XYZ file of C-alpha atoms in Angstrom:
716
model
C 122.359 53.837 82.722
C 119.039 55.484 83.429
C 119.128 57.499 86.449
C 116.721 60.304 85.640
C 114.103 58.832 88.079
C 116.472 60.188 91.052
C 115.430 63.724 90.281
C 112.309 65.552 91.610
C 109.931 67.367 89.815
C 110.500 71.089 88.694
C 109.698 74.098 86.418
C 111.001 71.788 83.954
C 111.176 68.184 84.849
C 113.960 66.108 83.345
C 112.440 63.338 81.557
C 112.202 59.442 82.448
C 112.689 57.091 79.588
C 109.747 54.905 78.534
C 110.747 51.857 76.649
C 111.478 48.790 78.668
C 112.595 45.159 78.217
C 110.304 42.126 78.165
C 108.275 41.249 81.505
C 106.759 37.845 81.600
C 105.614 37.543 85.282
C 103.209 39.921 87.278
C 100.979 40.577 84.180
C 97.885 41.444 86.608
C 99.861 44.495 87.558
C 99.331 46.915 84.523
C 102.799 48.403 85.058
C 104.312 45.156 84.526
C 103.135 44.147 81.313
C 105.220 43.831 78.270
C 103.361 46.460 76.301
C 100.495 48.748 77.512
C 98.569 48.024 74.351
C 97.495 51.576 74.270
C 97.846 54.337 71.578
C 101.627 55.323 71.452
C 102.184 53.103 74.581
C 100.842 55.802 76.867
C 100.135 54.843 80.611
C 96.698 53.522 81.146
C 95.897 55.847 83.972
C 92.311 54.601 84.135
C 93.533 51.146 85.131
C 96.286 52.200 87.586
C 96.181 51.899 91.405
C 98.331 53.376 94.045
C 98.886 49.657 95.519
C 100.396 48.611 92.072
C 103.398 51.102 92.235
C 105.466 49.715 94.952
C 105.556 46.079 93.620
C 106.282 47.334 90.198
C 109.399 49.437 91.314
C 110.590 46.564 93.311
C 110.298 44.392 90.173
C 111.815 46.867 87.907
C 114.788 47.442 90.469
C 115.398 43.803 90.447
C 115.501 43.515 86.501
C 117.614 46.857 86.419
C 120.061 45.282 88.781
C 120.353 42.154 86.593
C 121.115 44.299 83.592
C 123.792 46.327 85.569
C 125.181 43.131 86.741
C 125.524 41.548 83.239
C 127.323 44.721 82.126
C 129.760 44.895 85.028
C 130.738 40.998 84.778
C 130.857 40.992 80.970
C 134.026 39.103 80.408
C 134.545 40.740 77.137
C 136.959 43.923 76.797
C 134.899 47.061 77.740
C 133.971 49.078 74.688
C 131.665 52.029 74.083
C 128.933 49.730 72.894
C 129.036 46.915 75.593
C 129.474 49.158 78.268
C 128.434 52.951 77.717
C 125.561 52.234 75.378
C 124.531 49.132 77.397
C 124.163 51.272 80.334
C 122.300 53.849 78.520
C 119.628 51.524 77.675
C 119.322 49.824 81.111
C 116.706 50.472 83.682
C 113.916 51.223 81.253
C 111.263 49.300 82.939
C 112.019 51.524 86.301
C 112.152 54.617 84.255
C 108.755 53.913 82.674
C 107.339 52.982 86.141
C 108.651 56.025 88.014
C 107.576 58.293 85.071
C 104.121 57.308 85.632
C 104.283 57.612 89.195
C 106.105 60.911 89.636
C 103.867 62.618 87.258
C 100.603 61.386 89.021
C 102.159 62.086 92.455
C 102.511 66.092 91.244
C 99.358 66.236 89.217
C 96.860 64.295 91.421
C 98.435 63.107 94.481
C 96.692 61.404 97.383
C 97.743 60.188 100.928
C 98.257 56.666 99.440
C 100.475 58.187 96.608
C 102.429 60.104 99.117
C 102.997 57.041 101.322
C 104.027 55.204 98.093
C 106.733 58.202 97.350
C 108.228 57.693 100.889
C 108.292 53.819 100.456
C 109.954 53.828 97.013
C 112.431 56.738 97.895
C 114.979 54.850 99.486
C 114.806 52.130 97.106
C 115.592 54.091 94.411
C 118.271 56.027 96.267
C 119.939 52.749 97.009
C 119.610 51.476 93.626
C 121.131 54.573 92.123
C 124.214 54.568 94.420
C 124.562 50.683 93.562
C 125.306 51.785 90.052
C 127.579 54.622 90.700
C 129.426 52.989 93.288
C 129.863 49.717 91.667
C 133.531 49.196 91.415
C 133.625 46.612 88.434
C 131.258 48.998 86.395
C 133.224 51.821 87.102
C 136.358 50.233 86.133
C 134.803 49.445 82.578
C 133.649 52.890 82.477
C 136.908 54.339 83.158
C 138.500 51.916 80.663
C 136.371 53.288 77.909
C 137.208 56.972 79.059
C 140.943 56.367 78.952
C 140.682 55.259 75.589
C 138.322 57.824 74.422
C 140.800 59.669 72.000
C 141.117 56.482 69.740
C 137.523 55.580 69.655
C 136.609 57.953 66.582
C 133.369 58.861 68.382
C 130.536 61.142 67.096
C 130.166 64.424 69.124
C 126.907 62.909 70.784
C 128.797 59.632 71.641
C 131.540 61.594 72.998
C 129.081 63.570 75.146
C 127.469 60.660 76.192
C 130.873 59.032 77.376
C 131.990 62.314 79.276
C 128.582 62.584 81.138
C 128.623 58.935 82.041
C 132.343 59.143 83.378
C 131.574 62.463 85.298
C 128.135 60.874 86.581
C 130.424 58.051 88.422
C 133.076 60.438 89.710
C 130.661 63.223 90.831
C 128.694 60.567 92.601
C 131.319 58.847 94.840
C 132.974 56.275 92.371
C 136.468 57.380 93.633
C 135.546 57.421 97.278
C 136.739 54.842 99.795
C 134.262 52.369 100.972
C 133.488 54.009 104.354
C 132.739 57.364 102.384
C 130.725 55.502 99.889
C 128.457 54.374 102.941
C 128.215 57.883 104.042
C 127.146 59.206 100.551
C 124.499 56.525 100.513
C 123.223 57.619 103.820
C 123.240 61.294 102.626
C 121.419 60.592 99.366
C 118.801 58.509 100.983
C 117.994 61.128 103.526
C 118.211 63.758 100.823
C 115.403 62.061 98.846
C 113.289 61.674 101.842
C 113.576 65.261 102.806
C 112.763 66.468 99.583
C 109.667 64.581 99.721
C 108.759 65.999 102.810
C 109.455 69.431 101.845
C 107.051 69.221 98.771
C 104.293 67.527 101.149
C 104.323 70.259 103.548
C 103.883 73.002 100.927
C 100.964 71.108 99.438
C 99.425 70.554 102.739
C 99.958 74.282 104.210
C 98.492 75.588 100.766
C 95.304 73.500 101.158
C 94.903 74.055 104.911
C 93.770 77.716 104.674
C 90.969 79.530 103.039
C 89.665 83.089 103.737
C 85.786 83.452 103.933
C 84.404 87.041 102.830
C 80.969 87.800 103.515
C 80.960 91.474 102.391
C 80.568 92.228 98.709
C 82.409 95.391 99.219
C 85.457 93.689 99.930
C 85.532 92.142 96.343
C 86.082 95.611 94.914
C 86.622 95.214 91.159
C 87.562 91.555 91.160
C 86.685 89.576 87.917
C 83.469 87.993 87.736
C 84.810 84.599 87.080
C 87.119 84.983 90.195
C 84.205 85.823 92.402
C 82.133 83.105 90.824
C 84.743 80.440 91.491
C 85.031 81.986 95.189
C 81.254 81.624 95.612
C 81.018 78.075 94.278
C 83.795 76.887 96.762
C 81.910 78.563 99.472
C 78.764 76.840 98.307
C 80.347 73.580 98.238
C 81.236 74.042 101.962
C 77.631 75.116 102.795
C 78.324 78.815 102.883
C 75.848 80.113 100.316
C 75.989 83.723 99.656
C 79.532 84.045 100.761
C 83.153 83.634 99.028
C 85.897 81.541 99.845
C 89.534 82.383 98.608
C 92.263 79.773 98.837
C 96.317 80.079 98.450
C 96.116 78.912 95.133
C 97.469 81.206 92.578
C 94.314 81.681 90.622
C 92.476 82.675 93.855
C 95.359 84.359 95.822
C 96.544 86.727 93.037
C 93.310 88.315 92.125
C 92.504 88.702 95.713
C 95.652 90.485 96.419
C 95.161 92.817 93.193
C 91.556 93.669 93.589
C 90.382 93.452 97.447
C 90.091 96.949 98.783
C 89.857 95.822 102.205
C 93.557 96.394 103.604
C 93.200 94.327 106.625
C 92.035 91.307 104.545
C 94.820 91.690 102.135
C 97.368 91.513 105.312
C 95.540 88.620 106.476
C 95.949 86.723 103.073
C 99.499 88.025 102.417
C 100.688 86.590 105.778
C 98.756 83.324 105.233
C 100.536 82.663 101.915
C 103.851 83.824 102.949
C 103.984 82.253 106.349
C 103.317 78.680 104.952
C 105.550 76.244 106.470
C 107.147 78.772 108.486
C 105.201 78.274 111.715
C 105.776 75.853 114.516
C 103.602 73.008 113.523
C 104.023 69.667 111.650
C 104.420 71.309 108.433
C 107.350 73.596 109.502
C 109.892 73.586 106.470
C 112.503 75.835 108.336
C 114.380 72.693 109.883
C 113.562 70.607 106.524
C 115.240 73.256 104.479
C 118.131 73.566 106.661
C 118.645 69.778 106.671
C 118.360 69.738 102.910
C 121.124 72.636 102.542
C 123.307 70.937 105.236
C 123.106 67.482 103.492
C 124.007 68.911 99.995
C 126.927 70.395 101.759
C 128.077 67.296 103.098
C 127.631 65.523 99.943
C 129.685 68.007 98.037
C 132.406 68.142 100.747
C 132.656 64.326 100.878
C 133.212 64.574 96.957
C 135.963 67.058 97.383
C 134.315 70.431 96.602
C 134.224 73.610 98.747
C 130.540 73.749 98.760
C 127.382 72.303 97.125
C 127.218 75.407 94.584
C 130.727 74.696 93.282
C 129.702 71.029 92.783
C 126.445 71.857 90.973
C 127.816 74.336 88.827
C 130.899 72.407 87.558
C 128.721 71.000 84.587
C 126.742 74.165 83.973
C 127.373 77.176 81.647
C 128.389 79.491 84.614
C 131.043 76.923 85.785
C 131.468 78.510 89.085
C 130.191 80.604 91.774
C 132.186 83.587 91.176
C 130.806 83.732 87.663
C 127.239 83.342 89.025
C 127.526 86.234 91.725
C 129.182 88.319 89.474
C 126.330 87.983 86.846
C 123.764 88.504 89.574
C 125.658 91.612 90.902
C 125.825 93.315 87.673
C 122.205 92.831 87.024
C 121.437 93.990 90.529
C 123.588 97.121 89.933
C 121.604 97.859 86.720
C 118.271 97.154 87.846
C 118.329 98.541 91.387
C 117.794 102.291 90.473
C 114.725 101.199 88.382
C 113.368 98.883 91.216
C 113.460 101.760 93.784
C 112.108 104.035 91.629
C 109.035 101.610 90.958
C 108.345 101.394 94.482
C 108.713 105.135 94.831
C 106.216 105.666 92.291
C 103.741 103.519 93.692
C 104.130 104.975 97.393
C 103.606 108.484 95.774
C 100.444 107.317 94.118
C 99.170 105.976 97.246
C 99.592 109.021 99.123
C 98.104 111.222 96.344
C 95.088 109.132 96.559
C 94.702 109.309 100.723
C 96.865 106.566 101.835
C 98.840 107.994 104.611
C 100.844 104.827 105.551
C 104.047 103.208 104.301
C 103.738 100.776 101.297
C 103.791 97.171 102.686
C 104.010 93.937 100.696
C 100.299 93.447 100.905
C 99.652 96.868 99.291
C 101.855 96.292 96.359
C 99.551 94.272 93.853
C 96.588 96.433 94.612
C 98.101 99.838 94.220
C 100.492 98.946 91.437
C 97.648 97.603 89.649
C 95.675 101.011 90.075
C 98.592 103.109 89.118
C 99.134 100.934 86.087
C 95.422 101.394 84.927
C 95.880 105.058 85.347
C 99.260 105.146 83.490
C 98.499 103.222 80.658
C 94.969 102.984 80.866
C 94.830 99.426 80.807
C 94.173 96.668 83.345
C 94.058 93.025 83.555
C 90.084 92.792 83.359
C 90.201 94.685 79.975
C 92.438 92.067 78.761
C 91.241 88.962 80.014
C 88.169 88.537 77.554
C 90.797 88.266 74.603
C 92.781 85.578 76.361
C 90.407 82.596 76.687
C 92.527 79.567 77.576
C 91.413 77.852 74.351
C 92.178 80.815 72.196
C 95.731 80.976 73.848
C 96.348 77.300 73.276
C 95.337 77.513 69.545
C 97.465 80.593 69.179
C 100.494 78.890 70.480
C 99.765 75.733 68.223
C 99.541 78.268 65.388
C 102.850 79.916 66.428
C 104.486 76.365 66.613
C 103.054 75.871 63.055
C 104.504 78.840 61.526
C 107.940 78.435 62.898
C 108.494 74.929 62.603
C 105.432 73.591 60.402
C 104.080 71.411 63.294
C 100.276 70.586 63.652
C 98.073 69.214 66.570
C 95.019 67.151 66.515
C 93.152 66.451 69.903
C 93.002 62.632 70.823
C 89.915 61.296 72.896
C 91.100 57.676 73.091
C 93.961 58.202 75.371
C 93.474 57.686 79.146
C 94.277 60.911 81.270
C 94.672 61.267 85.071
C 91.817 64.007 85.408
C 88.942 64.988 83.343
C 90.512 68.556 82.958
C 93.438 66.960 81.057
C 93.542 67.230 77.237
C 95.696 65.112 74.829
C 97.077 66.085 71.398
C 98.784 64.129 68.610
C 101.626 66.314 67.212
C 102.642 65.929 63.394
C 105.781 67.211 62.030
C 105.868 69.373 58.750
C 105.859 66.308 56.657
C 102.653 64.871 58.163
C 104.554 62.135 60.212
C 103.717 61.369 63.846
C 106.161 63.801 65.890
C 105.010 63.636 69.730
C 102.133 63.416 72.159
C 101.150 66.297 74.163
C 99.089 66.161 77.435
C 97.783 69.680 78.688
C 96.827 70.010 82.229
C 95.856 73.688 83.159
C 93.767 73.994 86.158
C 94.435 73.938 90.050
C 93.007 71.333 92.326
C 93.689 69.940 95.847
C 95.916 67.196 94.597
C 97.960 69.340 92.168
C 101.167 70.909 93.588
C 101.360 74.854 92.852
C 103.238 76.336 89.978
C 103.812 75.413 86.282
C 106.008 72.940 84.670
C 106.907 70.469 81.675
C 107.504 67.053 82.147
C 108.651 64.489 79.671
C 106.645 61.229 80.232
C 108.966 59.545 77.998
C 111.873 61.052 75.811
C 112.873 60.676 72.295
C 115.494 58.324 71.333
C 116.831 55.998 68.428
C 116.293 52.453 68.901
C 117.439 49.804 66.046
C 117.137 52.592 63.550
C 113.702 53.493 64.665
C 113.014 57.099 65.959
C 111.000 56.621 69.166
C 109.200 59.840 69.688
C 108.453 61.716 72.889
C 105.347 62.261 75.251
C 105.347 65.535 76.934
C 103.021 67.177 79.379
C 102.521 70.826 80.383
C 101.241 71.540 83.752
C 99.826 74.705 85.040
C 97.594 76.305 87.562
C 95.440 78.785 85.568
C 92.303 80.705 86.213
C 89.632 77.928 85.863
C 86.295 78.532 84.034
C 83.348 79.421 85.846
C 79.743 78.618 85.426
C 79.150 80.991 82.540
C 82.707 82.030 81.381
C 85.455 79.955 79.916
C 89.028 80.323 81.415
C 90.198 83.764 81.009
C 93.775 84.213 81.476
C 95.663 87.141 83.083
C 98.674 88.367 80.708
C 101.026 86.866 83.433
C 99.219 83.441 82.921
C 99.478 84.087 78.895
C 103.147 84.489 79.498
C 103.365 81.141 81.459
C 101.477 79.205 78.897
C 103.958 80.288 76.133
C 106.632 79.595 78.758
C 105.861 76.022 79.532
C 105.006 75.297 75.811
C 108.531 76.242 74.987
C 109.842 73.706 77.109
C 107.310 71.202 75.480
C 108.814 72.114 72.169
C 112.169 71.262 73.275
C 111.058 67.796 74.137
C 108.775 67.532 71.227
C 111.270 68.451 68.205
C 114.106 66.360 70.014
C 116.147 64.368 67.627
C 119.145 62.706 69.400
C 120.207 59.050 69.459
C 120.398 58.551 73.243
C 117.546 59.216 75.642
C 119.867 60.437 78.315
C 120.808 63.605 76.049
C 117.344 64.134 74.542
C 115.373 67.147 74.840
C 115.398 68.949 78.238
C 118.589 67.052 79.160
C 120.737 69.885 79.188
C 122.547 72.165 81.857
C 120.274 73.825 84.040
C 121.213 77.244 83.089
C 120.607 76.443 79.402
C 117.171 74.641 79.766
C 115.110 77.805 79.994
C 116.342 79.179 76.785
C 113.640 77.490 74.640
C 110.971 78.361 77.187
C 111.778 82.026 77.884
C 112.545 82.698 74.123
C 108.898 81.616 73.112
C 107.643 84.144 75.791
C 108.676 86.847 73.508
C 105.954 86.133 70.952
C 103.011 86.522 73.442
C 102.184 89.990 72.918
C 103.653 91.042 69.788
C 101.105 92.677 67.228
C 101.485 90.054 64.764
C 101.143 87.314 67.185
C 97.987 88.726 68.938
C 96.314 88.745 65.746
C 96.518 85.129 65.422
C 94.723 84.211 68.702
C 93.575 87.467 70.648
C 90.097 87.496 70.148
C 87.047 88.363 72.544
C 85.680 85.043 73.800
C 81.989 86.096 73.188
C 82.066 88.143 70.045
C 85.219 86.843 68.361
C 86.349 90.552 67.695
C 90.003 90.737 67.702
C 91.767 92.647 70.346
C 91.428 96.489 69.499
C 94.619 98.178 68.164
C 94.498 100.660 70.837
C 94.336 97.977 73.584
C 97.516 96.118 71.918
C 99.313 99.573 72.101
C 98.401 100.110 75.607
C 99.573 96.525 76.377
C 103.067 96.838 74.861
C 103.392 100.203 76.248
C 103.118 98.774 79.847
C 105.547 95.798 79.151
C 108.181 97.756 81.118
C 105.979 98.695 83.908
C 107.621 97.540 87.346
C 110.443 95.704 85.347
C 112.945 96.977 87.803
C 110.854 95.614 90.767
C 110.185 92.452 88.856
C 114.130 91.875 88.238
C 114.944 92.745 91.868
C 112.625 90.067 93.097
C 114.029 87.557 90.733
C 117.433 88.509 91.780
C 116.765 88.173 95.221
C 115.676 84.495 94.676
C 118.697 83.785 93.032
C 120.873 85.423 95.668
C 119.170 83.490 98.409
C 119.696 80.392 96.544
C 123.425 80.908 96.298
C 123.434 82.043 99.792
C 122.185 78.608 101.091
C 124.355 76.642 98.825
C 127.712 78.395 99.189
C 127.215 78.098 103.006
C 130.044 76.408 104.959
C 128.473 73.826 107.255
C 131.737 71.847 108.062
C 131.854 70.542 111.477
C 127.911 70.624 111.654
C 126.173 67.603 112.490
C 122.721 68.512 113.361
C 119.834 70.854 112.073
C 120.178 72.550 115.478
C 123.664 73.270 114.985
C 123.325 74.256 111.227
C 120.467 76.774 112.350
C 122.774 78.150 114.953
C 125.604 78.598 112.351
C 123.552 80.677 109.902
C 122.279 82.660 112.623
C 118.592 81.262 112.231
C 116.548 80.562 109.255
C 114.744 84.121 109.048
C 117.972 86.216 109.869
C 120.007 84.167 107.251
C 117.397 84.620 104.627
C 116.989 88.541 105.335
C 120.781 89.207 105.192
C 121.153 87.047 101.990
C 118.429 89.274 100.150
C 119.173 92.422 101.814
C 120.877 94.126 98.863
C 117.849 93.332 96.497
C 115.045 93.870 98.921
C 112.778 96.798 98.006
C 109.623 96.456 100.239
C 109.648 95.785 104.172
C 110.080 92.410 105.689
C 107.107 91.135 107.612
C 107.473 89.024 110.854
C 106.372 85.583 110.639
C 106.920 85.341 106.900
C 109.491 83.213 104.910
C 110.740 82.815 101.434
C 112.643 79.609 101.625
C 109.930 77.572 103.368
C 107.992 77.171 100.057
C 110.885 77.681 97.527
C 110.330 74.226 96.002
C 112.818 74.815 93.145
C 115.870 74.874 95.421
C 114.762 72.677 98.106
C 112.098 70.249 96.665
C 113.337 70.378 93.173
C 116.173 70.455 90.801
C 117.223 74.098 90.740
C 119.561 74.066 94.036
C 122.259 76.531 93.184
C 120.564 77.172 89.915
C 117.743 79.577 90.271
C 120.061 82.169 88.688
C 119.301 80.249 85.416
C 116.300 82.237 84.968
C 118.102 85.373 84.518
C 121.063 83.809 82.811
C 118.679 82.435 80.082
C 117.082 85.758 79.589
C 120.405 86.895 78.454
C 120.458 84.155 75.965
C 116.613 84.664 75.049
C 116.887 88.236 74.603
C 119.855 87.886 72.390
C 118.280 84.895 70.475
C 115.014 86.794 69.752
C 116.830 89.905 68.514
C 117.719 87.919 65.538
C 113.800 86.883 64.918
C 113.188 90.656 65.166
C 115.823 91.510 62.774
C 114.908 88.607 60.457
C 111.051 88.383 60.671
C 108.945 87.233 63.700
C 108.034 84.173 61.816
C 111.150 83.730 59.567
C 111.276 80.247 58.553
C 115.124 79.937 58.095
C 115.732 81.506 61.570
C 113.278 78.921 62.913
C 114.850 76.119 61.396
C 118.235 77.209 62.471
C 116.845 77.268 66.034
C 115.425 73.919 65.690
C 118.401 72.318 64.297
C 120.830 73.768 66.363
C 119.210 74.026 69.849
C 115.707 72.383 70.153
C 116.710 69.053 68.347
C 120.019 68.698 69.853
C 119.174 68.342 73.546
C 122.345 67.930 75.674
C 124.475 66.076 72.713
C 126.866 68.982 72.624
C 128.267 71.792 74.720
C 125.402 74.300 75.001
C 127.694 77.232 74.158
C 128.786 75.617 71.045
C 125.158 74.934 70.021
C 124.163 78.562 70.702
C 126.980 80.093 68.783
C 126.102 77.512 65.937
C 122.721 79.227 65.978
C 123.531 82.930 66.556
C 126.985 83.247 65.158
C 128.211 84.745 68.322
C 128.293 84.543 72.079
C 125.219 85.948 73.889
C 125.391 89.836 75.139
C 123.853 91.068 78.240
C 123.180 94.220 76.318
C 120.089 92.638 74.556
C 118.668 91.696 78.025
C 119.564 95.364 79.261
C 117.606 96.793 76.271
C 114.553 94.579 76.569
C 114.106 95.315 80.510
C 114.377 98.966 79.826
C 117.738 99.386 81.848
C 119.838 100.681 78.852
C 118.905 104.581 78.550
C 115.362 104.482 79.917
């Protein structure tokens, strides 16, 4: 039973399967042909129009229903093969169609595509519920489940059966008919509000720009950022001026280098008040509605709150474990976070600033202090981090660890001219995967960075069907005379997202439902975060950090400065991340019993802003600002798949710090350690319990001590 299309896009998007059954009609619609007839059956993005999607989804749902009906009404005794495996293979045309659609809607959306999303959302919600609430189908699933101990299943088959049975029971199969109808209504409304949340964020991000006409206000801003801002201004008929937007490659440098405090304040408030104003894009009621609906769903299914429902199938298991974890890290990091802020305040005062540090001062002054303390700044480093060199470095790392290699393809259609496509080969020279790379911001692309599997790996009739994956980022774009030059943060993001990509590329499971990134939310970040550790190691920098003009390697003294500065403001950064995890848990442990409207829910939590500030108070290190909010653009938990799961980033840091310590001990490019990580983690996907997989690789359970040491909270 393929239900992945029901998930929305997130930092890592759970994949949609791509193979499908024969279609003989509607062959004028390129989405409904038997085969695309393209290299590796890639989507023909150059031939697809928005109007093709709705009829394709409708036809695919029709076929999917027929497949499910055939399974549910099969007169033969329920078996693993004719029920569980048959369901896993069903709905592939719908999966292929929605894979193409959701990717396009996130990277190159238009008003037409957004309308299609609103049209197909209720159709897909109904289809998903028609499967999980199908009594005949569940009866067959339960029959197989009840006989599981006598079936002699492989570990992967047992995991698929377990996931399938729980998928039914956790999605209403045991409810009364009346409650099933309530669940249908909730799921449909959740799908619609999630789309609205993301559309509002994109609209508010695109609706603001700041015009600068005084060169002095640009300060020490990188030339390529100034040139990009000038190009935007010129495109709007404002020659000789600069326009800055709320896209991260524009916003972050502005906040770091603009010496005009009033303009920084204006920019900060514009960014942090997105979707928190009384206008058509206000996400405060939308977020409350989503939290309330998720509570209602969890309560209907017999859970205390949505967090308990969401955590049941994750490594953390319950809210107590998550809150204890966040609390312990907060206790360890708080003194360092407060010291970080105090140090910046003292630096400001010593340099003539007679005011209290405000959020719009943080990036500007902390960067100056960093430059003074470590004699290093981003602009010194950027020339050594040209995007093309970083990508080559990442490919080299993948080759050193896993023996894989990459060759750019120019014969595969893409959704935008900036997108590059690479064929990936395994260490034996065989085709391993296809990799799309989409790195620059544009108006139709949502903010952030993520990996998405356009189609997963799986086995079909003895054939290993290889995956198609994509990395999407919003990096500093090239200027008229310079290539894309990345900041250290952007370099880290590139490594992070490629770690997710490797999880998809190196998958080797039988079932698509268990392939690649189809793992618990608090395990999925391990492959991505562990790869970050290589980015600035001396041996790794020697492989890719060359000056974009001279090709000279990054100087040894600059490497030393960079690595000495790695712990700079680590306390502040950790507390910031913890505050987001705490806010997430606050929303999804909230009791909305007896609440039926957004207005009632808002009153119960004491208002959106008050609730938010109370939730993050223990981790707040900078003053709050009237009119701003966090949750109104917090797409991970309201418009994506991290609801009651944002703690996963810190949870996975424990895993990645512990895992990388083994590489440090054995050797940064030790092939035996890498092979073990590939065999036990990357290739296995969700085919076994994640802790079993981790212990098989590491030989022990992960230790928090490794993270504390890495973060500098152990004896710093």
